[in-house]
XYZ file of C-alpha atoms in Angstrom:
716
model
C 131.433 103.257 55.125
C 129.676 104.868 58.088
C 127.136 102.060 58.355
C 129.942 99.520 58.329
C 131.701 101.328 61.166
C 128.482 101.523 63.199
C 127.855 97.816 62.804
C 131.432 97.032 63.814
C 131.184 99.294 66.828
C 127.998 97.601 67.973
C 129.589 94.190 67.681
C 132.676 95.333 69.516
C 130.579 96.843 72.265
C 128.594 93.633 72.708
C 131.780 91.550 72.819
C 133.252 93.915 75.376
C 130.181 93.700 77.581
C 130.096 89.920 77.259
C 133.705 89.627 78.371
C 133.240 92.246 81.074
C 130.241 90.536 82.680
C 130.956 92.303 85.964
C 131.454 95.945 85.137
C 133.543 97.741 87.695
C 131.501 100.897 87.366
C 128.339 98.972 88.202
C 130.037 97.321 91.159
C 131.025 100.816 92.284
C 127.411 101.937 91.980
C 126.391 98.993 94.133
C 129.026 99.983 96.686
C 127.761 103.555 96.653
C 124.130 102.478 96.946
C 124.646 100.178 99.924
C 126.990 102.682 101.542
C 124.363 105.416 101.324
C 121.671 103.198 102.822
C 123.842 101.905 105.665
C 125.207 105.330 106.597
C 121.715 106.818 106.449
C 120.462 104.168 108.846
C 123.391 104.684 111.227
C 123.653 108.481 111.004
C 120.369 109.749 109.509
C 121.017 113.367 110.501
C 124.357 113.454 108.691
C 123.260 111.704 105.498
C 119.589 112.556 105.463
C 118.915 111.438 101.898
C 120.916 108.211 101.943
C 117.701 106.302 101.290
C 118.196 107.103 97.576
C 120.662 104.207 97.542
C 117.637 101.949 97.112
C 116.705 103.824 93.925
C 120.235 103.301 92.605
C 119.802 99.572 93.212
C 116.487 99.570 91.346
C 118.006 101.165 88.235
C 120.921 98.717 88.305
C 118.522 95.779 88.590
C 116.396 97.043 85.708
C 119.485 97.368 83.532
C 121.096 94.013 84.349
C 117.934 91.925 84.179
C 116.797 93.530 80.929
C 120.273 93.086 79.434
C 120.197 89.421 80.375
C 116.715 88.912 78.942
C 117.613 90.703 75.703
C 120.738 88.604 75.344
C 118.712 85.423 75.681
C 116.156 86.693 73.188
C 118.785 87.558 70.614
C 120.578 84.232 71.035
C 117.589 81.903 71.025
C 114.558 84.034 70.135
C 112.918 82.899 73.363
C 113.054 83.346 77.129
C 113.114 80.299 79.359
C 110.945 81.681 82.126
C 111.331 78.666 84.418
C 115.130 78.838 84.268
C 115.055 82.607 84.747
C 112.957 82.385 87.900
C 115.023 79.470 89.210
C 118.235 81.483 88.796
C 116.714 84.423 90.680
C 115.698 82.116 93.523
C 119.173 80.589 93.822
C 120.780 84.023 93.631
C 118.681 85.764 96.262
C 116.947 83.235 98.499
C 119.784 81.568 100.491
C 121.275 84.728 102.002
C 117.892 86.399 102.516
C 116.493 83.325 104.272
C 119.557 83.003 106.483
C 119.434 86.627 107.642
C 115.671 86.570 108.204
C 115.888 83.366 110.253
C 118.879 84.444 112.339
C 117.288 87.842 112.958
C 114.030 86.245 114.059
C 115.777 83.932 116.527
C 117.941 86.762 117.856
C 114.877 88.973 118.362
C 113.142 86.104 120.134
C 116.086 85.801 122.542
C 117.035 89.463 122.982
C 114.059 91.767 122.525
C 111.049 92.268 124.833
C 108.068 90.163 123.902
C 106.014 93.265 123.098
C 108.007 93.522 119.858
C 107.656 89.898 118.790
C 104.281 90.320 117.113
C 105.433 92.918 114.565
C 108.713 91.067 113.940
C 106.932 87.771 113.276
C 104.429 89.443 110.953
C 107.145 91.280 109.054
C 109.280 88.147 108.758
C 106.390 86.310 107.119
C 105.934 89.265 104.767
C 109.670 89.277 104.023
C 110.032 85.591 103.102
C 106.884 85.755 100.989
C 108.292 88.894 99.307
C 105.303 91.079 100.120
C 106.930 93.129 102.883
C 106.541 96.343 100.896
C 102.770 95.875 100.877
C 102.785 95.017 104.590
C 104.578 98.284 105.321
C 102.331 100.199 102.928
C 99.295 98.912 104.826
C 100.866 99.873 108.154
C 101.763 103.309 106.840
C 98.102 104.175 106.332
C 97.173 102.705 109.729
C 97.833 105.609 112.063
C 97.963 103.292 115.072
C 101.069 101.618 113.565
C 103.005 104.839 112.969
C 104.849 104.634 116.279
C 105.568 100.924 116.034
C 109.204 100.046 116.725
C 111.266 98.917 113.743
C 111.341 95.204 112.977
C 114.486 93.293 112.063
C 113.409 92.714 108.457
C 111.494 95.807 107.418
C 114.351 96.655 105.017
C 113.240 93.616 102.997
C 110.594 95.880 101.471
C 112.997 96.770 98.664
C 113.774 93.095 98.018
C 110.041 92.482 97.775
C 109.719 95.235 95.178
C 112.580 93.710 93.182
C 111.134 90.207 93.293
C 107.765 91.490 92.127
C 109.579 93.252 89.279
C 111.415 90.032 88.385
C 108.101 88.205 88.314
C 106.437 90.561 85.833
C 109.252 92.027 83.747
C 110.215 88.919 81.709
C 106.565 88.551 80.728
C 106.481 92.136 79.480
C 109.721 91.744 77.520
C 108.568 88.445 76.042
C 105.163 89.841 75.156
C 106.646 92.863 73.369
C 109.098 90.605 71.524
C 106.305 88.349 70.302
C 104.317 91.415 69.230
C 107.321 92.699 67.285
C 107.599 89.420 65.383
C 103.908 89.274 64.559
C 103.751 92.928 63.545
C 107.053 92.634 61.656
C 108.583 95.484 63.604
C 112.109 95.887 64.861
C 112.307 94.172 68.209
C 114.406 96.775 70.020
C 112.318 99.627 68.658
C 109.072 98.106 69.956
C 110.729 97.163 73.234
C 111.961 100.724 73.673
C 108.508 102.118 72.890
C 106.696 99.679 75.176
C 109.084 100.128 78.117
C 108.984 103.910 77.686
C 105.181 103.965 77.806
C 105.024 101.668 80.838
C 107.720 103.668 82.639
C 106.087 106.992 81.840
C 102.758 105.734 83.186
C 104.490 104.429 86.317
C 106.275 107.758 86.823
C 103.008 109.638 86.454
C 101.415 107.328 89.017
C 104.430 107.782 91.305
C 104.111 111.570 91.234
C 100.352 111.441 91.747
C 100.371 108.942 94.623
C 103.280 110.687 96.380
C 101.324 113.923 96.539
C 97.970 112.370 97.340
C 98.920 109.476 99.643
C 102.544 109.931 100.521
C 103.037 107.277 103.200
C 102.229 104.139 101.171
C 103.669 105.700 97.993
C 107.176 105.002 99.268
C 106.584 101.244 99.349
C 104.144 100.295 96.602
C 105.618 98.584 93.557
C 103.818 100.555 90.811
C 105.345 103.787 92.137
C 108.831 102.297 91.708
C 108.410 100.422 88.422
C 109.647 103.345 86.316
C 113.042 103.202 88.057
C 113.547 99.646 86.801
C 112.253 100.821 83.441
C 114.918 103.539 83.308
C 117.577 100.883 83.715
C 115.889 98.693 81.129
C 115.956 101.486 78.552
C 119.743 101.671 78.882
C 119.947 97.947 78.122
C 117.611 98.311 75.138
C 118.961 101.468 73.530
C 122.290 102.066 75.208
C 124.536 100.027 72.880
C 123.096 101.714 69.782
C 123.315 105.187 71.296
C 126.911 104.740 72.427
C 127.955 103.309 69.057
C 126.343 106.231 67.249
C 128.079 108.671 69.618
C 131.456 107.125 68.882
C 130.925 107.471 65.157
C 129.556 111.010 65.178
C 131.941 112.403 67.785
C 135.014 110.189 67.472
C 137.296 112.661 69.219
C 134.883 113.735 71.958
C 132.880 110.709 72.987
C 135.386 109.620 75.632
C 135.379 113.076 77.238
C 131.584 113.139 77.110
C 131.481 109.769 78.847
C 133.732 111.032 81.616
C 131.633 114.167 82.040
C 128.430 112.117 82.167
C 129.945 109.891 84.833
C 130.918 112.832 87.037
C 127.498 114.410 86.541
C 125.795 111.123 87.413
C 127.698 110.691 90.634
C 127.077 114.351 91.412
C 123.314 113.937 91.071
C 123.341 110.919 93.370
C 125.497 112.764 95.915
C 123.224 115.811 95.753
C 120.213 113.620 96.496
C 121.954 111.875 99.376
C 123.015 115.075 101.108
C 120.130 117.410 100.275
C 117.057 115.182 100.493
C 115.594 114.379 103.908
C 112.487 113.026 105.627
C 110.523 116.103 104.598
C 111.263 115.599 100.894
C 108.196 114.344 99.030
C 109.754 111.103 97.908
C 109.668 109.258 95.592
C 107.592 111.697 93.513
C 109.239 113.676 90.734
C 112.369 114.348 92.830
C 113.298 110.665 92.525
C 114.217 111.525 88.950
C 117.420 113.100 90.310
C 119.146 109.954 91.705
C 117.627 107.820 88.943
C 118.998 110.133 86.255
C 122.381 110.106 87.986
C 122.474 106.313 87.952
C 121.360 106.204 84.322
C 124.198 108.561 83.328
C 126.823 106.442 85.071
C 125.611 103.160 83.559
C 124.903 104.513 80.068
C 128.284 106.226 79.758
C 129.933 102.836 80.002
C 132.904 101.394 81.881
C 135.530 103.347 79.976
C 136.485 106.996 80.224
C 139.333 109.500 80.165
C 142.101 109.621 82.750
C 140.045 112.036 84.843
C 136.987 109.784 84.816
C 135.607 108.737 88.213
C 135.597 105.165 86.912
C 139.340 105.056 87.446
C 138.855 106.041 91.085
C 135.959 103.722 91.830
C 137.840 100.767 90.341
C 139.907 100.717 93.562
C 139.809 97.366 95.316
C 138.048 98.569 98.523
C 135.214 100.004 96.433
C 134.950 96.834 94.372
C 134.965 94.719 97.523
C 132.063 96.724 98.922
C 130.213 96.262 95.643
C 130.860 92.522 95.766
C 129.314 92.172 99.237
C 126.621 94.811 98.748
C 123.690 92.382 98.770
C 124.770 90.629 101.964
C 125.703 93.948 103.573
C 122.257 95.321 102.824
C 120.720 92.245 104.449
C 122.856 92.204 107.605
C 123.240 95.846 108.577
C 119.647 96.575 109.595
C 119.017 93.685 112.020
C 122.316 94.552 113.706
C 121.115 98.138 114.184
C 117.783 96.948 115.609
C 119.287 94.324 117.922
C 122.410 96.134 119.099
C 120.771 98.346 121.788
C 119.514 95.231 123.581
C 123.035 93.790 123.453
C 124.925 96.870 124.688
C 122.220 97.958 127.129
C 121.876 101.554 125.971
C 121.039 103.685 122.950
C 123.655 103.464 120.248
C 126.708 105.680 120.617
C 129.208 106.504 117.885
C 131.534 103.678 118.887
C 128.620 101.244 118.849
C 127.654 102.336 115.351
C 131.218 101.943 114.117
C 131.293 98.439 115.598
C 128.014 97.642 113.809
C 129.495 98.878 110.530
C 132.592 96.693 110.896
C 130.564 93.715 112.071
C 128.095 94.042 109.193
C 130.907 94.105 106.632
C 132.551 91.073 108.231
C 129.285 89.124 108.287
C 128.641 90.146 104.693
C 131.982 88.783 103.536
C 131.446 85.485 105.349
C 127.881 85.017 104.125
C 128.853 85.910 100.561
C 131.597 83.284 100.552
C 129.704 80.579 102.410
C 126.083 81.221 101.438
C 125.482 83.707 98.636
C 128.066 82.472 96.105
C 127.548 78.725 96.745
C 123.812 79.269 96.598
C 124.139 80.833 93.162
C 126.669 78.397 91.683
C 126.324 75.063 93.490
C 122.954 74.880 95.225
C 120.634 72.500 93.338
C 123.037 72.715 90.427
C 121.533 69.880 88.421
C 118.005 70.382 89.666
C 115.227 71.298 87.269
C 113.242 74.477 87.962
C 110.376 72.565 89.566
C 112.701 71.283 92.294
C 114.057 74.788 92.815
C 110.534 76.170 93.198
C 109.693 73.348 95.621
C 112.803 74.103 97.665
C 111.788 77.769 97.789
C 108.290 76.864 98.980
C 109.630 74.537 101.686
C 112.150 77.129 102.863
C 109.548 79.868 103.031
C 107.204 77.497 104.854
C 109.848 76.700 107.468
C 110.536 80.361 108.166
C 106.807 81.064 108.352
C 106.482 78.168 110.814
C 109.305 79.660 112.874
C 107.475 82.986 112.811
C 104.331 81.183 113.883
C 106.230 79.841 116.882
C 107.188 83.378 117.812
C 103.558 84.454 117.470
C 102.479 81.672 119.832
C 105.181 82.648 122.317
C 104.049 86.240 122.089
C 100.465 85.258 122.859
C 101.499 83.231 125.914
C 103.823 85.935 127.239
C 101.188 88.604 126.727
C 98.553 86.547 128.551
C 100.916 85.892 131.476
C 101.820 89.579 131.851
C 98.179 90.620 131.498
C 97.233 88.232 134.309
C 100.009 89.665 136.477
C 98.768 93.152 135.698
C 95.226 92.303 136.770
C 96.512 90.902 140.052
C 98.219 94.203 140.861
C 95.299 96.527 140.160
C 94.005 96.646 143.735
C 97.351 97.468 145.357
C 97.625 100.912 146.988
C 100.883 101.715 145.186
C 99.653 100.644 141.748
C 100.261 103.134 138.955
C 99.267 106.718 139.637
C 98.073 105.810 143.148
C 101.729 105.563 144.159
C 101.940 109.356 143.825
C 99.412 109.854 146.611
C 101.519 110.465 149.709
C 98.767 109.052 151.906
C 99.532 105.593 150.451
C 103.103 105.699 151.795
C 104.754 104.345 148.645
C 108.525 104.400 149.121
C 109.680 104.395 145.488
C 106.998 105.435 142.948
C 109.558 105.566 140.147
C 111.177 102.189 140.728
C 111.275 99.153 138.416
C 108.200 98.120 136.468
C 106.353 95.180 137.978
C 104.902 94.227 134.612
C 106.581 94.150 131.217
C 105.109 96.162 128.361
C 102.016 94.117 127.526
C 102.183 94.989 123.850
C 98.905 95.566 121.975
C 96.946 95.098 125.226
C 98.361 98.449 126.308
C 97.451 100.231 123.087
C 95.085 103.198 123.435
C 93.052 102.060 120.422
C 90.595 99.520 121.736
C 86.888 99.085 122.156
C 84.580 98.094 125.009
C 81.677 95.617 125.102
C 79.296 98.549 125.452
C 80.457 100.086 122.153
C 79.482 99.451 118.531
C 79.750 101.271 115.184
C 77.072 103.901 114.791
C 74.138 103.218 112.520
C 74.352 106.869 111.505
C 78.128 107.365 111.167
C 80.229 110.356 110.306
C 81.320 109.443 106.772
C 84.109 110.832 104.641
C 84.835 108.892 101.441
C 85.454 105.322 102.656
C 85.851 106.274 106.328
C 83.101 105.711 108.881
C 84.261 107.485 112.007
C 81.657 107.276 114.743
C 81.229 104.767 117.572
C 78.321 104.730 120.017
C 78.683 103.398 123.560
C 75.970 102.795 126.142
C 77.399 102.745 129.656
C 74.034 103.148 131.398
C 73.562 99.471 132.225
C 69.948 99.784 131.066
C 69.206 102.789 133.291
C 68.192 106.257 132.188
C 71.327 108.051 130.886
C 72.542 110.821 133.154
C 74.194 112.593 130.219
C 74.934 112.312 126.514
C 78.634 112.788 125.886
C 81.019 113.003 122.939
C 84.761 112.290 122.712
C 86.482 113.819 119.700
C 90.053 114.284 118.513
C 93.011 112.305 117.216
C 94.945 109.386 118.735
C 96.006 111.663 121.592
C 92.323 111.939 122.495
C 91.931 108.204 122.063
C 94.597 107.514 124.689
C 92.202 108.917 127.322
C 89.479 106.367 126.526
C 90.577 103.952 129.255
C 89.866 106.625 131.846
C 86.828 108.179 130.203
C 85.097 104.804 129.813
C 85.364 104.285 133.581
C 83.879 107.736 134.188
C 81.087 106.886 131.763
C 80.296 103.651 133.635
C 80.383 105.458 136.962
C 78.045 108.245 135.797
C 75.892 106.123 133.430
C 76.574 108.079 130.259
C 75.802 107.434 126.663
C 78.968 108.211 124.745
C 79.727 108.886 121.106
C 83.309 108.997 119.928
C 84.747 110.199 116.631
C 88.515 109.892 116.439
C 90.782 110.286 113.419
C 94.523 109.837 113.845
C 96.733 112.725 112.827
C 93.834 115.138 112.367
C 93.171 118.233 114.500
C 89.478 118.958 115.049
C 89.733 122.633 114.057
C 88.646 124.098 110.728
C 92.198 124.887 109.584
C 94.519 122.941 107.294
C 97.038 120.629 108.933
C 100.403 121.008 107.190
C 102.758 118.875 109.307
C 102.677 116.085 111.888
C 105.603 115.694 114.293
C 107.723 117.871 112.029
C 107.059 115.853 108.868
C 105.138 117.574 106.048
C 101.484 116.590 105.753
C 100.496 118.799 102.852
C 99.020 116.177 100.544
C 95.622 117.507 99.462
C 93.836 114.216 100.087
C 94.998 114.017 103.697
C 94.178 117.655 104.340
C 90.690 117.341 102.914
C 90.095 114.171 104.906
C 90.920 116.006 108.152
C 88.891 119.087 107.245
C 85.925 117.050 106.025
C 85.898 114.893 109.142
C 86.211 117.800 111.575
C 83.461 119.771 109.811
C 81.051 116.835 109.939
C 81.808 116.152 113.596
C 81.279 119.793 114.505
C 77.993 119.927 112.604
C 76.761 116.795 114.381
C 77.651 118.198 117.801
C 75.842 121.448 117.035
C 72.825 119.504 115.806
C 72.661 116.904 118.590
C 73.557 119.303 121.448
C 75.253 116.747 123.755
C 75.549 117.639 127.421
C 79.337 117.388 127.350
C 82.135 117.155 124.803
C 85.562 115.796 125.764
C 88.308 116.788 123.349
C 92.035 116.483 122.949
C 94.555 116.767 120.153
C 98.294 116.555 119.575
C 98.467 120.303 119.192
C 102.187 120.379 120.003
C 102.875 118.096 117.043
C 100.139 118.885 114.509
C 101.096 122.077 112.716
C 98.196 124.046 111.264
C 98.232 126.902 108.756
C 95.508 129.516 108.568
C 97.407 131.659 106.049
C 98.516 134.328 108.529
C 101.976 132.983 109.339
C 101.392 133.705 113.034
C 102.826 131.486 115.822
C 101.016 128.192 116.291
C 99.694 129.193 119.696
C 97.871 132.155 118.127
C 96.522 130.187 115.182
C 95.238 127.459 117.490
C 93.724 130.029 119.822
C 91.509 131.468 117.106
C 90.644 128.105 115.538
C 89.818 126.375 118.840
C 87.853 129.384 120.130
C 85.737 129.370 116.973
C 85.085 125.635 117.160
C 84.314 125.580 120.875
C 82.173 128.695 120.522
C 79.878 126.836 118.124
C 79.546 123.927 120.548
C 78.936 125.990 123.660
C 76.371 128.055 121.767
C 74.528 124.783 121.179
C 74.497 124.192 124.946
C 77.376 121.759 125.372
C 79.981 121.908 128.115
C 83.535 121.223 126.962
C 86.338 119.451 128.804
C 89.788 119.409 127.231
C 92.334 116.762 128.210
C 95.699 118.487 128.414
C 98.163 116.381 126.410
C 100.607 114.258 128.471
C 104.339 115.040 128.395
C 106.253 114.093 125.269
C 108.404 110.973 125.479
C 111.172 112.598 123.402
C 111.888 108.979 122.399
C 113.329 108.532 125.888
C 110.533 107.750 128.364
C 109.617 104.922 125.998
C 109.204 101.147 126.387
C 112.509 100.627 124.565
C 114.383 102.675 127.160
C 112.660 100.843 130.010
C 113.631 97.512 128.443
C 117.259 98.652 128.442
C 117.033 99.955 132.043
C 114.774 97.470 133.841
C 116.239 98.085 137.297
C 116.755 101.820 136.885
C 113.861 103.147 134.787
C 114.490 106.566 136.317
C 117.332 106.740 133.781
C 114.598 107.119 131.162
C 113.065 110.201 132.773
C 113.019 113.515 130.894
C 113.497 117.006 132.252
C 110.051 118.484 132.937
C 110.729 121.712 131.020
C 111.678 119.705 127.912
C 108.912 117.099 127.968
C 105.970 119.147 129.233
C 105.669 121.464 126.268
C 102.865 123.925 125.726
C 99.583 122.380 124.574
C 97.997 124.956 122.229
C 94.549 123.344 122.433
C 94.503 123.448 126.235
C 95.929 126.972 126.229
C 93.214 128.131 123.843
C 90.537 126.586 126.054
C 91.930 128.333 129.130
C 92.161 131.595 127.243
C 88.436 131.550 126.450
C 87.736 132.198 130.134
C 84.312 130.546 129.897
C 82.812 128.582 132.793
C 81.540 125.952 130.371
C 84.996 125.299 128.858
C 87.403 123.571 131.250
C 90.819 121.921 131.019
C 91.551 118.611 132.743
C 95.282 118.848 133.465
C 96.849 115.697 134.905
C 100.469 116.657 134.229
C 101.311 116.174 137.916
C 100.467 112.490 137.452
C 103.272 112.163 134.906
C 105.859 114.567 136.297
C 107.105 115.953 139.572
C 108.752 119.356 139.845
C 111.856 118.293 137.948
C 111.235 115.242 135.776
C 108.639 113.289 133.807
C 108.844 109.531 134.249
C 108.706 106.337 132.211
C 107.590 104.070 135.070
C 105.244 105.110 137.879
C 103.873 102.770 140.506
C 105.262 99.695 138.780
C 103.512 100.538 135.473
C 105.080 101.651 132.257
C 103.602 105.057 131.546
C 103.840 104.944 127.750
C 102.691 102.400 125.213
C 105.015 103.694 122.488
C 106.872 106.869 121.612
C 103.683 108.939 121.361
C 100.895 107.559 123.512
C 100.258 106.777 127.158
C 99.708 103.140 128.108
C 96.151 101.994 128.690
C 96.833 100.577 132.153
C 98.433 103.761 133.375
C 95.521 105.874 132.132
C 93.166 103.481 133.909
C 95.131 103.939 137.134
C 94.425 107.671 136.845
C 90.665 107.196 137.192
C 90.396 108.274 140.881
C 92.316 111.482 140.190
C 90.542 112.029 136.873
C 87.150 111.610 138.542
C 88.090 114.109 141.246
C 89.378 116.681 138.739
C 86.294 116.235 136.561
C 83.929 116.728 139.482
C 85.807 119.883 140.482
C 85.760 121.224 136.906
C 82.034 120.781 136.374
C 81.014 122.574 139.568
């Protein structure tokens, strides 16, 4: 009797799910997921963990796709892979292509050309569905950390999904074939296989999050287990729910309602309690994933007090219906809006973006998304669908190529203009010299941000990788430069530090040419040169063991080489205000840096080297940045920061001063960035900063006369 009831319950459940193809609880989860993502992007401080909405989407996708594939298997004992892929293309491609293309054209028209390069590259990555790998590669390139957001970088999650859709049917089909050949129950082998794959993916996710956190967020293998969690509901959920109804006939409804509330609670907890400092995805991603699993697995029904009765409300369902288009549209609007309104986004601007994104989502769903799924290439065979996809992607890539060409031309034109201005008496930092009689040193920029040409990371013709490099694992971090012009070198010099040391290269290279130095440079972004663990960068945790050991290993090797080679001079700088170190004492950073820097410099001076520390420039506070200048072209003084806020204490420079040694000097050029009240974004017609963290190459080069004077005074 019991077996008969179980079989009937399973059949009823399958019929119910077949009739209820669009489950209202799943639509509500979609609404919640997209709402969390959008609100997090608009108000990140208020919903710091809203990024977990993406994880909710991944679980939903794993469930729905696996349910579809299982249904096809059980009906026909096969999976038509060509039809499956063709349906995915028609479902996702039209709206995604439209938004990517419109966003590209809008960026071309509205944003400064310095941003076109990254937008074109990301758009190509987006339409080829590899954007997650593009961002993963950028995340491990320290020079890209401060890059402004592109209009399509949110396509990374779509890329992960498409890669899942490419592989998952093959896994399901392979396990099904194995079950037939081994004469095993299909669902049992599927459950075992998916569990093993998901467990391995989760283990990898935890490992890579704690060893290489930045790319871990984007790479597909670290997210595969989330799709697998959804797939396991599709594989075992119907059986589990049927068994629950039989064994607890009077309690299963209440248990479903409780599971639903708990699931939503776990998602809400993640959204409000996680933040940028949370090691995510890692094991903590289990929280929102488990919450989503509970909501889906407990089914669409529930008691009167079930949240499913609340989330069935029409506004929630509407948001779920347009969730895909809303996800696509909201981000480019956020990126483009400041250029449209002419200032950083205010609350009313963000509310307008929210309303506009919802309106665009409704229109594109009705006119693009739904017709694309139901009418586009309706009678076409899969080959024609694949061809249409290839042509569409090719057209968008060609459009991106046009933007790349335009970027190259604009960059060359601005670079030529910049060169023509170099000799003027009021150019750059020279405008601060009162003897030059410059009327408005802080007036409009004469040259637009020249993009990568202004980046501090560059090389010179006199430089080449060292034949005897500093090596740590796969890193070779030593460059040798010969600025003697064939003459006898007047001095052997080193430059060491992070990217904040690298930003001084444009000035130091000119000094090296002037004084005929041989120069060695060893620079590693995000790494202090002291023998103490770095635990945070710019407020974000940096406690992964691999990253810490990389910094410590590099700094130890560099120090040993300096002691061994005994260069005449060592130039050093580091983002001490933003790189938090931990020596185990819990003392203030200024004290920890004092001891660590004194120890390091003591070793170098004992070897006979003189040390010159570049005091770090003022912080931009995300205000004296190229983006602000682009929004205030005629009044860049609006982008200035208060001196006391921007010119924070530099613990490395303070430690050097505190040593009180004649062979350890600080080169402080703060007065070339700030006057008595403010620190500026434009000086002498030049933009002072390349991005939110580093000074522009041209401005540093304009400092050479002052730098040379200060250096000569310091080495007396």
